[in-house]
PDB file of C-alpha atoms in Angstrom:
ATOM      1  CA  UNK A   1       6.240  22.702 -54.960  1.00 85.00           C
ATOM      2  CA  UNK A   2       4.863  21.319 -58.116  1.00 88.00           C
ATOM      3  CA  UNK A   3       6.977  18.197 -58.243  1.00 87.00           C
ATOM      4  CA  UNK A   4       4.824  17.713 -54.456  1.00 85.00           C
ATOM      5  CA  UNK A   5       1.536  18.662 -56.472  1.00 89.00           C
ATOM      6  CA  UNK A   6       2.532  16.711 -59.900  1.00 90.00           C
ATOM      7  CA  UNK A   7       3.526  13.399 -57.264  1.00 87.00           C
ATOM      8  CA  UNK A   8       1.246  13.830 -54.702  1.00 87.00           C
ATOM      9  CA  UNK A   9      -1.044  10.994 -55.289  1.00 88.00           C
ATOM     10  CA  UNK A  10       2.638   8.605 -55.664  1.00 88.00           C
ATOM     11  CA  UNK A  11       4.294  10.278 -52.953  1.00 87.00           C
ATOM     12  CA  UNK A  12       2.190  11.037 -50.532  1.00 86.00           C
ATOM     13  CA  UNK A  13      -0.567   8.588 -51.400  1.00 85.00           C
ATOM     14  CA  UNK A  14      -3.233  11.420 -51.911  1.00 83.00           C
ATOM     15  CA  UNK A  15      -3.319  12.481 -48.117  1.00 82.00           C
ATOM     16  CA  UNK A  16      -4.141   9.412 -47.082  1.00 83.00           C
ATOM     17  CA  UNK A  17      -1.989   8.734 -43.900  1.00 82.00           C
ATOM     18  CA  UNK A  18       0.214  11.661 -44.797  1.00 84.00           C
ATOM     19  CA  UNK A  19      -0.127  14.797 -44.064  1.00 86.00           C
ATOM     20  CA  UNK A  20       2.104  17.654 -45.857  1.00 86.00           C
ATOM     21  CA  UNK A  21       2.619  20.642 -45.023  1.00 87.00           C
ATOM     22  CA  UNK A  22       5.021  23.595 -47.014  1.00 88.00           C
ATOM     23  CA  UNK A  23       6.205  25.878 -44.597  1.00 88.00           C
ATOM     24  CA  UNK A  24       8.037  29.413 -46.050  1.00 87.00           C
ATOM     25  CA  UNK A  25       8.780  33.140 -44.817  1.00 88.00           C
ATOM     26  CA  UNK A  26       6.510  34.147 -47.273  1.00 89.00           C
ATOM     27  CA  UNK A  27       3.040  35.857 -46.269  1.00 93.00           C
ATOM     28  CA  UNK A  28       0.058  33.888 -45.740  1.00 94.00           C
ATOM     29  CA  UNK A  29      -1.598  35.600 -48.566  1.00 96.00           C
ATOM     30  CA  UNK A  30       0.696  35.394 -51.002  1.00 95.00           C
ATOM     31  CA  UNK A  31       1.220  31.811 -50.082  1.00 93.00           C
ATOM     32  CA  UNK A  32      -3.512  31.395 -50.824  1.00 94.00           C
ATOM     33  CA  UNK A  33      -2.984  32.760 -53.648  1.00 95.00           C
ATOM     34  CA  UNK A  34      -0.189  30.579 -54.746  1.00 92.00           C
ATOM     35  CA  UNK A  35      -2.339  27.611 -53.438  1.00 92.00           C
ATOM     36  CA  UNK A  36      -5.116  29.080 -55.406  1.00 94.00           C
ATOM     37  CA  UNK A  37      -3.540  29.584 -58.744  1.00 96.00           C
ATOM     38  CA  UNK A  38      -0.811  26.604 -58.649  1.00 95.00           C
ATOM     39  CA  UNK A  39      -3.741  23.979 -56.983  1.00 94.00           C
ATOM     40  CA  UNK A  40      -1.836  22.814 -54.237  1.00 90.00           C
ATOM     41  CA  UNK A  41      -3.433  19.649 -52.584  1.00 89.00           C
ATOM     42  CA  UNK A  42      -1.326  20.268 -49.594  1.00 87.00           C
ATOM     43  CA  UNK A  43      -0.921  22.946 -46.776  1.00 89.00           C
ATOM     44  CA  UNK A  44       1.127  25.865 -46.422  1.00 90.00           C
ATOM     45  CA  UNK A  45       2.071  27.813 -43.844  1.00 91.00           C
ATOM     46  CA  UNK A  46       3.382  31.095 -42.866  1.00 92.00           C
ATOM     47  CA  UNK A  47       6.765  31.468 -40.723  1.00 92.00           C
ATOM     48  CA  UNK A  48       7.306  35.280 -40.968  1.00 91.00           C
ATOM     49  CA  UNK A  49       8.900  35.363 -38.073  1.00 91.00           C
ATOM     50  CA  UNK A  50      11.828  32.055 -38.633  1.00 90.00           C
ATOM     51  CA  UNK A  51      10.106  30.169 -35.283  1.00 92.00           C
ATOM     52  CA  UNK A  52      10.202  27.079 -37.164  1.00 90.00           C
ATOM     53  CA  UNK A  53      12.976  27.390 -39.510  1.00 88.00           C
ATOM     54  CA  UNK A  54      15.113  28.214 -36.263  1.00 89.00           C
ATOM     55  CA  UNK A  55      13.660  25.458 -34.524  1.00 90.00           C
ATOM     56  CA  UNK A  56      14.881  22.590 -36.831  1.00 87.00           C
ATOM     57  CA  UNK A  57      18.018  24.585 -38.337  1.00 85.00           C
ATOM     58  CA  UNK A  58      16.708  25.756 -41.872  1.00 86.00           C
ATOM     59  CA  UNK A  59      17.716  29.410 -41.349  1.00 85.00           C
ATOM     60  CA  UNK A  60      20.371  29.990 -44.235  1.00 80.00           C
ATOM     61  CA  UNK A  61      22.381  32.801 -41.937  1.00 70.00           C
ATOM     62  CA  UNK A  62      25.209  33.395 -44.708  1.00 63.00           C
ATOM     63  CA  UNK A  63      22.537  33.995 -47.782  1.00 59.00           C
ATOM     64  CA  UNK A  64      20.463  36.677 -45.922  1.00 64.00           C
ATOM     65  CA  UNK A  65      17.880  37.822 -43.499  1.00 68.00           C
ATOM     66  CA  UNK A  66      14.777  35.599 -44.004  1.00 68.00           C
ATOM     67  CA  UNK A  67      16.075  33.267 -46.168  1.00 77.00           C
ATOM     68  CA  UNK A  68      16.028  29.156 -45.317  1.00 82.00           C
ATOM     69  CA  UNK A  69      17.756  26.282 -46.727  1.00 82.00           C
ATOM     70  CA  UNK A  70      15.152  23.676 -48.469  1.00 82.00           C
ATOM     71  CA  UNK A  71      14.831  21.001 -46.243  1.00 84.00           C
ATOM     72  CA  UNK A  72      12.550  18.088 -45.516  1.00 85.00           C
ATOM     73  CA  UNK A  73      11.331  16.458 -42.238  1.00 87.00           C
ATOM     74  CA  UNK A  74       9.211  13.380 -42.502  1.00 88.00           C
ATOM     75  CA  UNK A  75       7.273  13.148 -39.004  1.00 86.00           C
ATOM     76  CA  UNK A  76       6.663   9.744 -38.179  1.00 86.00           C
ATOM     77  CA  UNK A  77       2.641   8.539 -36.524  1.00 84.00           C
ATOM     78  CA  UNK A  78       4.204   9.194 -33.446  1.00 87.00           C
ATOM     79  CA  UNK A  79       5.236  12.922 -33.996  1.00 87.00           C
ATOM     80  CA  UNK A  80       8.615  12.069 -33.709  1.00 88.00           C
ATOM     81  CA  UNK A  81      11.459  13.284 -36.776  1.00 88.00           C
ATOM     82  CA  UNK A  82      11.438   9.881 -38.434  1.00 88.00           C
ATOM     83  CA  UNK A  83      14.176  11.426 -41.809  1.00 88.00           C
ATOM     84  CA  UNK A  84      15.741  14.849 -42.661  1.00 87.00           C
ATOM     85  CA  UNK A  85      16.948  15.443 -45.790  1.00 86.00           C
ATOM     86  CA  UNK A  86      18.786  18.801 -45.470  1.00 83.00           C
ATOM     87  CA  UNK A  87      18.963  20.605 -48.095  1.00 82.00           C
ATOM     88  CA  UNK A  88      16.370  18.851 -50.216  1.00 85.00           C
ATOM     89  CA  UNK A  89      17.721  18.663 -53.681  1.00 86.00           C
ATOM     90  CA  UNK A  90      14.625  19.061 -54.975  1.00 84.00           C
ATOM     91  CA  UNK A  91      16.047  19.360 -58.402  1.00 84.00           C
ATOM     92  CA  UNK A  92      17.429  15.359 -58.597  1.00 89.00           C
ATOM     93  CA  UNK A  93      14.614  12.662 -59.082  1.00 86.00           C
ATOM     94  CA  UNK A  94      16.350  10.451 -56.964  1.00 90.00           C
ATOM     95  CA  UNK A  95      15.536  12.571 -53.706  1.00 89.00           C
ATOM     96  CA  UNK A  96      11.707  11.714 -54.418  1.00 87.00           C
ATOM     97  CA  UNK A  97      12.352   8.435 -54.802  1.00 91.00           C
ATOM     98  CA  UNK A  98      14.181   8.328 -51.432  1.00 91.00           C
ATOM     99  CA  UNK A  99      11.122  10.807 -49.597  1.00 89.00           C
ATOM    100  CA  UNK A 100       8.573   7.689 -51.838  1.00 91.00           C
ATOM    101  CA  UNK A 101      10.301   4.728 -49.608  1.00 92.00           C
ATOM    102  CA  UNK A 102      10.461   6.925 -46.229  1.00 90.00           C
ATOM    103  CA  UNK A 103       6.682   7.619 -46.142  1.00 90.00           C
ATOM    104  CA  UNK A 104       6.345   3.804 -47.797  1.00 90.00           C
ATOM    105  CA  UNK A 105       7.900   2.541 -44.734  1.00 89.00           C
ATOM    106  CA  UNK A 106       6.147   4.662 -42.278  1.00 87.00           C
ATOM    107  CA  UNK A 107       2.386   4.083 -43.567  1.00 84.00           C
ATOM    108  CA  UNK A 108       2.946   0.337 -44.722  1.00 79.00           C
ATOM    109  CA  UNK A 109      -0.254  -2.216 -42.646  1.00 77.00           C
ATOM    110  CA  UNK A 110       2.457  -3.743 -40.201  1.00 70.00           C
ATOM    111  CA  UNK A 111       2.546  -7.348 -40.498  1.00 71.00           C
ATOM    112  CA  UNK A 112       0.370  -9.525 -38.288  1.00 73.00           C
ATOM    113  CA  UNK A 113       1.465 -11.537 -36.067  1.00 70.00           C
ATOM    114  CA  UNK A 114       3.456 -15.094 -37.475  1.00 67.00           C
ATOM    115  CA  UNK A 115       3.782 -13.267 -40.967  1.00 63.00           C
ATOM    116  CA  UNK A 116       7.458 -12.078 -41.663  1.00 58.00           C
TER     117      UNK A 116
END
């Protein structure tokens, strides 16, 4: 979460066209207060209940109850999944650098017509 926060105006071009949003089984109060003290630019939300973990297989069954792999969904203009990177090794540089050209090549002006 702080690599987001410490990249977020290179990554994610400050919010403009982008919209991110952290989603964890954690409580929604302990994920303010996270948001408060770390100064998260993004959004975070609560999935108590696995809903969306379930939904786009990030439920880590054989670590334990409530638990999700880190993974990454880049929703393209059109609400469709445009990349997954599951897990996210959020560890290796490299994996921002790949997230960098996905939301590159989603919010890049397209070209106007005759211009290659």
């Amino acid at each position: 979460m702080h690599a987001y926060r410490d990249q977020y105006a290179q990554i994610f071009n400050s919010g403009q066209d982008v919209v991110l949003i952290a989603i964890s089984t954690d409580d929604i109060e302990t994920l303010a207060s996270w948001a408060h003290d770390d100064d998260f630019q993004f959004l975070m939300a609560s999935d108590r209940e696995l809903a969306a973990a379930e939904q786009y297989g990030a439920v880590a069954n054989r670590v334990g109850p409530n638990l999700t792999n880190r993974s990454l969904f880049v929703i393209d203009p059109e609400g469709r999944i445009a990349h997954v990177m599951a897990p996210f090794r959020e560890v290796d540089p490299t994996a921002y650098e790949e997230l960098e050209a996905v939301i590159d090549s989603l919010t890049a002006p397209a070209p106007e017509e005759g211009e290659d």
